[in-house]
Coordinates of C-alpha atoms in Angstrom, one line a residue:
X1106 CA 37.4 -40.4 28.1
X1107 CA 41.4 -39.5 28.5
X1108 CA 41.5 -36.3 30.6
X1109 CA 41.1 -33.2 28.4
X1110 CA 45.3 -31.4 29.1
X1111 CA 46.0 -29.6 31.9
X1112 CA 42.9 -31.1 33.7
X1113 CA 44.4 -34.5 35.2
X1114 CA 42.3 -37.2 35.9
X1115 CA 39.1 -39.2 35.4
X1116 CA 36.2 -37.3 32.9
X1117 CA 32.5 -38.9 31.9
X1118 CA 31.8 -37.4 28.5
X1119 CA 27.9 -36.6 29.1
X1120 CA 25.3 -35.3 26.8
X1121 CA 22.1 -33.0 28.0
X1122 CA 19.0 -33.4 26.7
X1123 CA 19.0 -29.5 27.1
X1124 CA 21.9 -28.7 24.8
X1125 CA 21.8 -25.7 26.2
X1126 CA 23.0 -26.5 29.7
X1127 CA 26.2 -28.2 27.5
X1128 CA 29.3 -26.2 26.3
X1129 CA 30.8 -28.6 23.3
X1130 CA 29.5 -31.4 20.9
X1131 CA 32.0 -33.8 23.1
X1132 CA 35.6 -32.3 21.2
X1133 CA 38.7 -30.4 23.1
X1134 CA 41.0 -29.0 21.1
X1135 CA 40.7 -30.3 18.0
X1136 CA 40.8 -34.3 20.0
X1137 CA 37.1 -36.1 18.8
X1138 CA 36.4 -37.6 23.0
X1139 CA 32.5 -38.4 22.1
X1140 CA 29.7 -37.2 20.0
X1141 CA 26.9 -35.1 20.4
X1142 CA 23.5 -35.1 18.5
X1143 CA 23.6 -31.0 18.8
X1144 CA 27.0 -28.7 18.7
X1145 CA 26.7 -27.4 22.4
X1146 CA 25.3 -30.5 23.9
X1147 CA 28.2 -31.8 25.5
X1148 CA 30.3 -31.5 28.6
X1149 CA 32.9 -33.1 30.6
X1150 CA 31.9 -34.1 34.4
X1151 CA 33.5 -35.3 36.9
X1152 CA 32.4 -38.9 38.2
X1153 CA 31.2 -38.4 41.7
X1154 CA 28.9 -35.5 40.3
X1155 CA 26.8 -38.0 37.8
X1156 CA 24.2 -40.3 38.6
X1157 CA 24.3 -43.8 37.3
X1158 CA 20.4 -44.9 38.3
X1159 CA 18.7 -47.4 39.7
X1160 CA 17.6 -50.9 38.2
X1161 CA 13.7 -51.6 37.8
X1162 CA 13.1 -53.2 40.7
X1163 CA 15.1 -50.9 43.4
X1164 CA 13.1 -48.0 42.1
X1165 CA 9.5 -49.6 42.3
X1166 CA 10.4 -50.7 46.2
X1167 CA 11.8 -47.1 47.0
X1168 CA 8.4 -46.0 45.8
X1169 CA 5.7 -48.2 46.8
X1170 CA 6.9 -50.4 49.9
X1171 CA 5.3 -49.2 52.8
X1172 CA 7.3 -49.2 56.0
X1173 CA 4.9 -50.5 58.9
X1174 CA 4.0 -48.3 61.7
X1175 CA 6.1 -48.5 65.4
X1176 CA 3.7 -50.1 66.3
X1177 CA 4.1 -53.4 64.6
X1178 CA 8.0 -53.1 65.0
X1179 CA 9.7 -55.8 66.9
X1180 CA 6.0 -57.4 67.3
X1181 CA 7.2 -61.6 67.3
X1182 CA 5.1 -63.6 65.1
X1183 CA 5.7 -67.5 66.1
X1184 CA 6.8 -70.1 63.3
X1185 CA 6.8 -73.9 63.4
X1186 CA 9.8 -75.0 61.7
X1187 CA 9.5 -78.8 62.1
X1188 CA 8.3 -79.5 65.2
X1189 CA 9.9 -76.1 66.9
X1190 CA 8.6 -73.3 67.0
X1191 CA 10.6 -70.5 66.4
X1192 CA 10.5 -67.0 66.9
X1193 CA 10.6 -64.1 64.4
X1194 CA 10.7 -60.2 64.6
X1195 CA 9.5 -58.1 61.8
X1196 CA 8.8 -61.7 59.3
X1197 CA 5.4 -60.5 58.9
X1198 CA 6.5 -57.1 57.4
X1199 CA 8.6 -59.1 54.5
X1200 CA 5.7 -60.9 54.0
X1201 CA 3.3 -58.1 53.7
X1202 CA 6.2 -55.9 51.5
X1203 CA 5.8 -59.0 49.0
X1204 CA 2.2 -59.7 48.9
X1205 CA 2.1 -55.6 48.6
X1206 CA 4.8 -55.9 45.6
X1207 CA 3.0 -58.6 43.9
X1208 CA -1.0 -57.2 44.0
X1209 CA 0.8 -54.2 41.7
X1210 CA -1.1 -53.6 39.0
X1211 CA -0.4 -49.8 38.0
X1212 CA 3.8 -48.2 38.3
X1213 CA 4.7 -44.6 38.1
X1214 CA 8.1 -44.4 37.9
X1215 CA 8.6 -40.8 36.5
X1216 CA 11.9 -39.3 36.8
X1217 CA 13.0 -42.2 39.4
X1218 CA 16.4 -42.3 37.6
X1219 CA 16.0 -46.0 36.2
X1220 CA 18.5 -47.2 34.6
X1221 CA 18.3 -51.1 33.8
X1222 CA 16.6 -54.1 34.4
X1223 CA 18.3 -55.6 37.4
X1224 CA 19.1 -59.3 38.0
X1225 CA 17.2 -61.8 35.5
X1226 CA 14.1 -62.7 36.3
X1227 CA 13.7 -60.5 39.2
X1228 CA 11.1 -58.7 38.6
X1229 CA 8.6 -61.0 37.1
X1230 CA 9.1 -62.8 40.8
X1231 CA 8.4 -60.2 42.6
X1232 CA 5.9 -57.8 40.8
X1233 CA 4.5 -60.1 37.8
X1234 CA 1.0 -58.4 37.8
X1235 CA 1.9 -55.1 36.7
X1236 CA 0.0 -53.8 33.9
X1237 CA 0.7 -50.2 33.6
X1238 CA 3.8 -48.6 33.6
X1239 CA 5.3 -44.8 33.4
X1240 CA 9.1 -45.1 32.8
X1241 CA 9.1 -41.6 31.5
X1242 CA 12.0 -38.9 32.1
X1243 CA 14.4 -42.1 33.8
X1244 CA 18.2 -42.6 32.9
X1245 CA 17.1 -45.7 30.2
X1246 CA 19.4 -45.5 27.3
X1247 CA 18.8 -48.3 25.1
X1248 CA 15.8 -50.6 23.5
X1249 CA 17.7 -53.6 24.7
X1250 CA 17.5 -52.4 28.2
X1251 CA 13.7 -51.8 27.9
X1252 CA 12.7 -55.2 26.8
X1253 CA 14.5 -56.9 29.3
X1254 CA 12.2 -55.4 31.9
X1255 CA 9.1 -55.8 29.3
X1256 CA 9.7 -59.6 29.3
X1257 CA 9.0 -60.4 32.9
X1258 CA 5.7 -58.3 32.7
X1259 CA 3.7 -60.7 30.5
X1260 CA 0.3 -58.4 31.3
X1261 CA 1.9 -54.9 30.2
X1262 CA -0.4 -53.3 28.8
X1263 CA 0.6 -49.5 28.9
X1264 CA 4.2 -48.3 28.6
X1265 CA 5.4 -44.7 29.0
X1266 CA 9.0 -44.7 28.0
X1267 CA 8.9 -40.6 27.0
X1268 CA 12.3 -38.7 27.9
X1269 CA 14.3 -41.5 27.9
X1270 CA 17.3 -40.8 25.2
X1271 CA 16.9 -44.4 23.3
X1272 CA 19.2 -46.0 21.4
X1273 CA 17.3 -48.6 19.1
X1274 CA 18.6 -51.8 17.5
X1275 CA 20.1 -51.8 13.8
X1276 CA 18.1 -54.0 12.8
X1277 CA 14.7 -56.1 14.0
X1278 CA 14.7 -57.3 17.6
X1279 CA 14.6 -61.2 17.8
X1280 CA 10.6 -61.7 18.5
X1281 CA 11.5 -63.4 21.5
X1282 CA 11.6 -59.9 23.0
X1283 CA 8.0 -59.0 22.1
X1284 CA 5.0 -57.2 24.3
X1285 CA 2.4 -59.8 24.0
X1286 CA -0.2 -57.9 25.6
X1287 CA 0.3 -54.6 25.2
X1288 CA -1.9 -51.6 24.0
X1289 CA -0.2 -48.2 24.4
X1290 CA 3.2 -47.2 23.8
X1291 CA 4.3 -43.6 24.5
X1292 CA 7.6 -43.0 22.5
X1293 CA 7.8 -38.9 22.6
X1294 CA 10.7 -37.2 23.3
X1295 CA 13.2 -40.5 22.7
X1296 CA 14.7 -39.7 19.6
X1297 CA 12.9 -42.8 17.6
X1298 CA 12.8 -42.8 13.8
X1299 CA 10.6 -44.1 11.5
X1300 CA 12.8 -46.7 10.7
X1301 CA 12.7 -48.0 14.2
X1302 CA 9.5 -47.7 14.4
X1303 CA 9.0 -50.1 11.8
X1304 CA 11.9 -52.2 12.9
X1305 CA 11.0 -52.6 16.6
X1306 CA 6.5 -53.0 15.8
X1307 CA 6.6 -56.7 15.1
X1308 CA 7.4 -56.9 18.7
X1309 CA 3.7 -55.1 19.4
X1310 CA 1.1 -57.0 17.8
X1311 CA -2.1 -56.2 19.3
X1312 CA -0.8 -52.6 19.9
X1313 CA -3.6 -50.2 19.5
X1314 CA -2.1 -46.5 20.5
X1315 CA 1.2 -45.2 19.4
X1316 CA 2.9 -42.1 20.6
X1317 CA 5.1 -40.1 18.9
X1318 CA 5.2 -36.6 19.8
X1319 CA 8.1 -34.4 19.2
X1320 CA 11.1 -37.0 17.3
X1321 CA 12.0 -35.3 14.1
X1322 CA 10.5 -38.2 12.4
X1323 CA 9.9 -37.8 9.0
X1324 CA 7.1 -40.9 7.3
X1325 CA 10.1 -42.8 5.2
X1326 CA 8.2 -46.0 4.5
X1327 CA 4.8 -47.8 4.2
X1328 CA 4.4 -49.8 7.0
X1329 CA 4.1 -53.6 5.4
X1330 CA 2.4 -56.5 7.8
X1331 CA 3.1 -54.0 11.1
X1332 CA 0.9 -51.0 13.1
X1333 CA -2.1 -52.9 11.5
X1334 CA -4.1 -53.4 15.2
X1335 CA -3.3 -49.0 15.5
X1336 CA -6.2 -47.4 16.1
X1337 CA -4.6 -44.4 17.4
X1338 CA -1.9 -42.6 16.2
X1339 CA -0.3 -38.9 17.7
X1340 CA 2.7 -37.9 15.5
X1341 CA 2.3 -34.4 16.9
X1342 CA 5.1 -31.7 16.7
X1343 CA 7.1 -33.7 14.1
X1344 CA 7.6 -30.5 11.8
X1345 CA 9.0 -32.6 8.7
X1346 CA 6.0 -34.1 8.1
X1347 CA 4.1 -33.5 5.5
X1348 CA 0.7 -34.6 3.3
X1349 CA 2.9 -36.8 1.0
X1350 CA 4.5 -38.9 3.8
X1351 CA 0.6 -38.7 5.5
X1352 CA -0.3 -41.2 2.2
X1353 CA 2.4 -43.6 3.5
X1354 CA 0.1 -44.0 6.2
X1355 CA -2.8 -43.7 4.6
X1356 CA -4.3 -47.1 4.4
X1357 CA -3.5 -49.0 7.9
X1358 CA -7.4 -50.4 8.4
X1359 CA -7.8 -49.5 11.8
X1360 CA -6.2 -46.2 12.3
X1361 CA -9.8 -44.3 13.9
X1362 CA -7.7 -41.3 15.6
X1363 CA -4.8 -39.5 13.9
X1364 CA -3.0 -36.6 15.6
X1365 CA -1.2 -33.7 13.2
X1366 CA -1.0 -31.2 15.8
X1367 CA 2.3 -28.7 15.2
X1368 CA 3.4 -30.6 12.0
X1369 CA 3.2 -27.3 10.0
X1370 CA 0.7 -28.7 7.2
X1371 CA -0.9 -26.2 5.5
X1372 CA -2.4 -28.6 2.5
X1373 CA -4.0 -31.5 2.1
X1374 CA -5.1 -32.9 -1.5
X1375 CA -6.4 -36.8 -2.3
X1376 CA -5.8 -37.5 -5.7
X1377 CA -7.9 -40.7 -6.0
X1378 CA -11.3 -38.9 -5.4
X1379 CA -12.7 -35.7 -7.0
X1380 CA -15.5 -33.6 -6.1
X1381 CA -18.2 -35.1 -4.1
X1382 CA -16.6 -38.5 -3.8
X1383 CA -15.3 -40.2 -1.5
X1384 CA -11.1 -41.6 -0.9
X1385 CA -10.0 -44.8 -0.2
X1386 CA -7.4 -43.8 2.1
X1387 CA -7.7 -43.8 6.1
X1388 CA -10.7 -45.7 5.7
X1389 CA -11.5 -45.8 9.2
X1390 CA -10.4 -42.5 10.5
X1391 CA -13.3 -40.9 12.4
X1392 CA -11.3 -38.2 14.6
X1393 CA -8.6 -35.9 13.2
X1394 CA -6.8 -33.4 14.6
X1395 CA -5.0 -30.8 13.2
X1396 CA -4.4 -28.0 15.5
X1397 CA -1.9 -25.3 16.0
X1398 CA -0.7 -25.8 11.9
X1399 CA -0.9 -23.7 8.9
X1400 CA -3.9 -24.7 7.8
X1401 CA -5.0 -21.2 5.8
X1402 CA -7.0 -22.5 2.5
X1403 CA -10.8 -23.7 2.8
X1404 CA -9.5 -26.3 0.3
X1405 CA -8.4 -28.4 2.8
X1406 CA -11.4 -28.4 4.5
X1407 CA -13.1 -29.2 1.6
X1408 CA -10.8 -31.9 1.0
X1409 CA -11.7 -33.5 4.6
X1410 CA -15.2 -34.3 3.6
X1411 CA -13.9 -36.8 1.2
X1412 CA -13.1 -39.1 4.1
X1413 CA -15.7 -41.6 4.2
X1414 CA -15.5 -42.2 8.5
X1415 CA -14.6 -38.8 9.8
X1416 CA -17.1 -37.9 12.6
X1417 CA -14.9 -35.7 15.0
X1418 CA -12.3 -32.9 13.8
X1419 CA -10.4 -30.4 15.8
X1420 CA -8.7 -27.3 13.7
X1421 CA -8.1 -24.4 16.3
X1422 CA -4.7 -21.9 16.1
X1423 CA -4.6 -22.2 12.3
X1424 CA -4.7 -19.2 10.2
X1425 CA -7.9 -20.0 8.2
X1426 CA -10.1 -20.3 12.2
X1427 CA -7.9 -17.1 13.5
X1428 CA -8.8 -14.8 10.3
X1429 CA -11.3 -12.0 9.7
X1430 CA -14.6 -14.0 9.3
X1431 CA -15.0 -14.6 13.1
X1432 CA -15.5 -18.0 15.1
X1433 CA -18.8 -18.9 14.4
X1434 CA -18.9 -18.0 11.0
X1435 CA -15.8 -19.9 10.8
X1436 CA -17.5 -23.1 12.8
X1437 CA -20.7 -22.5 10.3
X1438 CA -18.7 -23.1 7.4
X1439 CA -16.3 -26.0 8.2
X1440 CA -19.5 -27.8 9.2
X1441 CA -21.6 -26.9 6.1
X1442 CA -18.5 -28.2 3.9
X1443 CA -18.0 -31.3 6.1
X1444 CA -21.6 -33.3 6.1
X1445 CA -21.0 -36.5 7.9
X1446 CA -18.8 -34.3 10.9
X1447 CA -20.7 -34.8 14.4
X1448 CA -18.2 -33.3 16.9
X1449 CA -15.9 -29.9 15.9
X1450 CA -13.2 -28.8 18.3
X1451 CA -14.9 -30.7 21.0
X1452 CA -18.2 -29.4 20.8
X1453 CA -21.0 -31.2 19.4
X1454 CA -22.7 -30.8 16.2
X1455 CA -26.0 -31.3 16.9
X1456 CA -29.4 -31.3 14.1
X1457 CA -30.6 -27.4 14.4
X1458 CA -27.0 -26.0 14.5
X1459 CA -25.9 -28.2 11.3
X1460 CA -29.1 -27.1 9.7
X1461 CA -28.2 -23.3 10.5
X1462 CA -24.8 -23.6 9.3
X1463 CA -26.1 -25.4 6.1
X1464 CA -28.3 -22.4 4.8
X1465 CA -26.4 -20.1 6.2
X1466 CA -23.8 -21.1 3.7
X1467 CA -26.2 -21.8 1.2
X1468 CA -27.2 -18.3 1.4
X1469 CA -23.6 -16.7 1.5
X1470 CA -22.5 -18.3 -1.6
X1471 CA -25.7 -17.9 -3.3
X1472 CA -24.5 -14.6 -5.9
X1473 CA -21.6 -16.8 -6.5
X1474 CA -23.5 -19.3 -7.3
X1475 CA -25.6 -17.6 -9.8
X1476 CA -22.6 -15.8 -11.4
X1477 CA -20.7 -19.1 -12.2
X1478 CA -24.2 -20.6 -13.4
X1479 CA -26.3 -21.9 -11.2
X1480 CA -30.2 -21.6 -11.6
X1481 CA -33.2 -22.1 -9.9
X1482 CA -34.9 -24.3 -12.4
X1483 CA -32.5 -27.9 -12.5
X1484 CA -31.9 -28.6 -16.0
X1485 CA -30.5 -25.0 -16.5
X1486 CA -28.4 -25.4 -13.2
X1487 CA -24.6 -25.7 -14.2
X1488 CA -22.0 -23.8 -12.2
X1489 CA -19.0 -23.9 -13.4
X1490 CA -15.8 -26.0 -12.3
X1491 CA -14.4 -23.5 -10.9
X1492 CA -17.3 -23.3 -8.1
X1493 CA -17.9 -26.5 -7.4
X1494 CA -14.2 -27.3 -6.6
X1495 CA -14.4 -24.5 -4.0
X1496 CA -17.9 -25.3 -3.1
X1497 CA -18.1 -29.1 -3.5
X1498 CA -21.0 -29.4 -1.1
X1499 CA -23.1 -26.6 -2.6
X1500 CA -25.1 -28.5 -5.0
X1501 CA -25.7 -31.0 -2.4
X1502 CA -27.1 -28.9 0.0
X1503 CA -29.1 -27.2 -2.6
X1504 CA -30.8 -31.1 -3.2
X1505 CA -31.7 -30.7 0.5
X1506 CA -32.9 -27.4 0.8
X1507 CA -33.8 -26.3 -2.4
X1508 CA -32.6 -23.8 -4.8
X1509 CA -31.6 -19.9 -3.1
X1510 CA -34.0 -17.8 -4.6
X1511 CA -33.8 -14.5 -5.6
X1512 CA -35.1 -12.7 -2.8
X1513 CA -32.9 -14.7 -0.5
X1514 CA -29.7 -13.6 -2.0
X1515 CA -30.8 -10.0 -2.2
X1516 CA -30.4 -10.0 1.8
X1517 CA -27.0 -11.1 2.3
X1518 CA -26.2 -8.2 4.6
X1519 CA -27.4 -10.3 7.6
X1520 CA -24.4 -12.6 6.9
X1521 CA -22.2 -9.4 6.6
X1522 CA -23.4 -7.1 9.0
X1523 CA -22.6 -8.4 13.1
X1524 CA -26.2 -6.7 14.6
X1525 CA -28.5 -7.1 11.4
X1526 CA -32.0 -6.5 12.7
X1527 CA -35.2 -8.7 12.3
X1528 CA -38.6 -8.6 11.8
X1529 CA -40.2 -11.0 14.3
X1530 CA -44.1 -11.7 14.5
X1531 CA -44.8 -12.6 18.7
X1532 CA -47.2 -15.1 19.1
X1533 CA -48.8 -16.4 22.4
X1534 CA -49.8 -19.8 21.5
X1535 CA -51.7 -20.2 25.3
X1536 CA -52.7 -17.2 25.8
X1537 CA -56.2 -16.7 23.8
X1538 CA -56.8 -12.7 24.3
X1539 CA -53.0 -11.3 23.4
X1540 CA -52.7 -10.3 19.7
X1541 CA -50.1 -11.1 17.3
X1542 CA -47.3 -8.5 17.9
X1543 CA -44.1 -7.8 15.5
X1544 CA -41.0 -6.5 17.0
X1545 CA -37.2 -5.6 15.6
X1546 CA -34.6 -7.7 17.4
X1547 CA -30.7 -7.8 16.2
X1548 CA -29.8 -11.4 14.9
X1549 CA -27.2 -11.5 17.9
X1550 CA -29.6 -11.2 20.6
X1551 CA -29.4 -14.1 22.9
X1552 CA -32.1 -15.9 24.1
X1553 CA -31.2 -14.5 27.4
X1554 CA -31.6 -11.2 26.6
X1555 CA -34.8 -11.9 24.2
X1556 CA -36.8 -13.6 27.5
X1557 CA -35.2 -10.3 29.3
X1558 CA -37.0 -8.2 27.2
X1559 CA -40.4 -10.2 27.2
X1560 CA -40.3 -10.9 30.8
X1561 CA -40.7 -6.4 30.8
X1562 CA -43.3 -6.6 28.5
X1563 CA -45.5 -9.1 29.9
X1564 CA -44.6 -8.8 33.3
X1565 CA -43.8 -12.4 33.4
X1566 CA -40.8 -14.1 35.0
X1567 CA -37.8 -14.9 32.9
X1568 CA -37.9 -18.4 34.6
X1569 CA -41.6 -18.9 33.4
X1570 CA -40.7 -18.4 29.4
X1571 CA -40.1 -20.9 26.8
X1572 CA -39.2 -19.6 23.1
X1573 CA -39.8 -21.3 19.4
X1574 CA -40.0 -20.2 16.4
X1575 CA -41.8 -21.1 13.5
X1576 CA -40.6 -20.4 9.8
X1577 CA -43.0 -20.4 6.7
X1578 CA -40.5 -22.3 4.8
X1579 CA -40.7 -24.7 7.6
X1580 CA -45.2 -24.7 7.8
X1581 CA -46.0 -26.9 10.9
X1582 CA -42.5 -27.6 11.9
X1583 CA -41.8 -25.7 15.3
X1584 CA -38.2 -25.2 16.8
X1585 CA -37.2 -25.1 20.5
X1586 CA -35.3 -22.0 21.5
X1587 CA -33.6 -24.1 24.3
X1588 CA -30.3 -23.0 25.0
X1589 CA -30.4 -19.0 26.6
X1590 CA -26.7 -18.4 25.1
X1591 CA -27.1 -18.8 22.3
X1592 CA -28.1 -16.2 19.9
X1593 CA -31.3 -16.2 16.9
X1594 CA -29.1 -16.1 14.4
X1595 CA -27.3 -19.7 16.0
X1596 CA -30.9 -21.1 15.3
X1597 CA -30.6 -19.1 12.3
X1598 CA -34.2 -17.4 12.9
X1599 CA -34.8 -14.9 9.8
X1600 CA -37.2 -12.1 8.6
X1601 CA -41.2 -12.8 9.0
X1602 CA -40.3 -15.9 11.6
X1603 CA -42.8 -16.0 14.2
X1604 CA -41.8 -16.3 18.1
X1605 CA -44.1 -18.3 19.6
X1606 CA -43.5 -17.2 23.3
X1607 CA -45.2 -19.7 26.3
X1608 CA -45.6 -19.3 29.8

């Protein structure tokens, strides 16, 4: 721009991507000289203090050409040209530098101040094999600039462009600048909206992963005859998002992995499904994740088990899995309300711990239950609407496990109470002359500690144990104590079980 007054000479208007490092939003008093995206994120530099970057090609031979050793310097290689031979110093090293260049299959080029393509054509010459590439945090500032360098890379698969303040086309880029081949595109931090997004994805037509994280985007638009290859979608820290713009999304067919992490969402609600059935939207969606959001309601939880592919979820740092019920109990629950979930925050679900959790909640709900009018004996069962719209698995699991009865619900206090004891019987299953013994144990006993305690008793090595238990709801049915951290009430072991104890 025009010198700001009393300050002769040549200024570069630049904006931060800090705003805080910036003084203006690109004004001087009262005179408009550029515009900023934030109100302090401009300032006026001098031009031998910026930077202008590198083209493509410069950048990938700064990083990865390898300068031979002394000991190959000045070693002559002998040419024919014709019929003379000719000598050469160092020809051997261009040749190796270009076979190197051109073997390239995987680029970093973080923060390596790129700026632009370079001359046409050069780099499909000189490193045409390249399939990955990490452009992220580099000095690119426009879409166009980016597909010039995507069209000599036919075999891009992966493309990092995150950090890079892009400016994207008005309107569709001709689909002569398209990525034929590639897979994964990481867009975070450049400023994309929505809009673009829609306007630049005909250009990716087998993409299968699409990164978003922290744009401001807000869902505007279905997206009509694009994103359909997606499997994988991370719109993560995007906090005007919400669970109406989600159903703009809802029904891409191959969208398996959706990321909501730091969206602020705190509800969740689809309205063509009720209670116990099943959505039509995000049909193939197997792994959500919605950490680090408002999530406080077991509503939206119960709202999650109307997807009809979700096998994976992970829902830590939200209010409802940071409250007073504790972790497990917490774990017990989103599992018994979700029955087709195998993996939860990583960890996997597996048979005995989803039984657990399912009586467990059968039994904590069980006075509820009853009150709103549920009954042992089927054709009398009918709790009221109320209940089963906060408890739309209950009846379910009661089909599985039967009815709570009575004297079931009249000991909820194990469920309440962190060190409830038990009344174990101890059998020794091998060992002919050793009576049947009974014993008091807390619930939160690990099987550590349980096999510490035997081990005293019977003067037998903890190494040498192996726990089950037997339950007489359960006759003939024996389960493996297997995992010592664990604790009896994680294998949900209750009053009058027997211990069978083996050594």
């Amino acid at each position: 721009p025009t010198a700001p007054p009393r300050r002769p000479g040549l200024w570069l208007g630049v904006e931060w991507d800090n705003p805080a490092r910036g003084k203006h939003d690109g004004s001087h008093e009262g005179i408009v000289y550029f515009k900023c995206r934030h109100p302090t994120g401009g300032s006026f530099v001098r031009p031998n203090k910026v930077n202008f970057g590198v083209d493509f090609l410069t950048a990938v031979n700064n990083r990865y050409v390898l300068e031979d050793g002394p000991e190959e310097d000045g070693k002559e290689q002998p040419v024919t040209i014709g019929n003379k031979p000719v000598e050469t110093i160092g020809f051997d090293s261009v040749i190796k530098q270009q076979s190197q260049l051109s073997k390239l299959q995987e680029v970093s080029l973080r923060n390596c101040v790129v700026s632009c393509a370079g001359d046409k054509g050069a780099i499909a010459k000189a490193c045409p094999n390249i399939r990955r590439v990490d452009l992220s945090r580099n000095l690119l500032s426009s879409w166009d600039e980016v597909l010039s360098i995507a069209d000599q890379l036919k075999h891009l698969e992966v493309l990092n462009l995150s950090e890079n303040k892009l400016h994207f086309p008005s309107v569709s880029p001709s689909l002569a600048g398209t990525f034929p081949a590639l897979k994964v595109l990481v867009l975070n931090r450049t400023g994309i909206t929505w809009a673009e997004v829609l306007r630049c994805a005909p250009g990716w037509p087998v993409l299968e992963e699409l990164y978003l994280k922290s744009n401001d985007i807000s869902i505007s638009e279905r997206p009509a005859d694009v994103l359909q290859t997606v499997k994988l979608l991370d719109l993560s820290s995007n906090p005007l998002i919400d669970e109406n713009q989600l159903f703009l999304i809802a029904h891409l067919p191959r969208l398996e992995q959706l990321i909501l992490s730091d969206v602020g969402i705190s509800s969740l609600h689809f309205p063509d499904a009720g209670t116990g059935c099943k959505t039509s939207m995000f049909p193939s969606l197997q792994y959500l994740v919605v950490n680090d959001n408002q999530i406080s309601q077991w509503s939206f939880i119960n709202e999650l088990d109307k997807l009809q592919s979700l096998r994976a979820l992970s829902c830590v740092r939200n209010p409802l899995t940071e409250g007073g019920s504790g972790p497990q109990t917490t774990r017990q629950f989103i599992i018994a309300k979700i029955g087709q979930l195998k993996t939860l925050n990583k960890c996997e679900i597996l048979p005995e711990e989803r039984r657990g959790a399912e009586l467990d909640y059968r039994k904590a709900f069980g006075n509820e239950w009853k009150k709103a009018g549920g009954h042992q004996d089927p054709d009398k069962n009918r709790p009221n609407e109320e209940f089963l719209a906060a408890h739309p698995r209950y009846q379910s699991l009661c089909l599985k496990y039967g009815a709570p009865e009575d004297g079931e619900l009249k000991t909820r206090q194990p469920f309440l109470l962190k060190n409830q004891l038990l009344t174990l019987k101890i059998k020794y299953p091998n060992q002919v002359d050793q009576k049947v013994t009974e014993k008091q144990l807390p619930d939160s006993m690990t099987i550590q500690k349980v096999k510490g305690l035997l081990s005293r008793l019977l003067k037998v090595p903890v190494s040498e144990l192996l726990l089950s238990y037997e339950s007489p709801k359960m006759p003939g049915r024996e389960i493996e104590l297997e995992n010592d951290q664990q604790s009896l009430q994680f294998y949900s072991v209750e009053n009058g079980d027997y211990l069978l104890v083996r050594w």
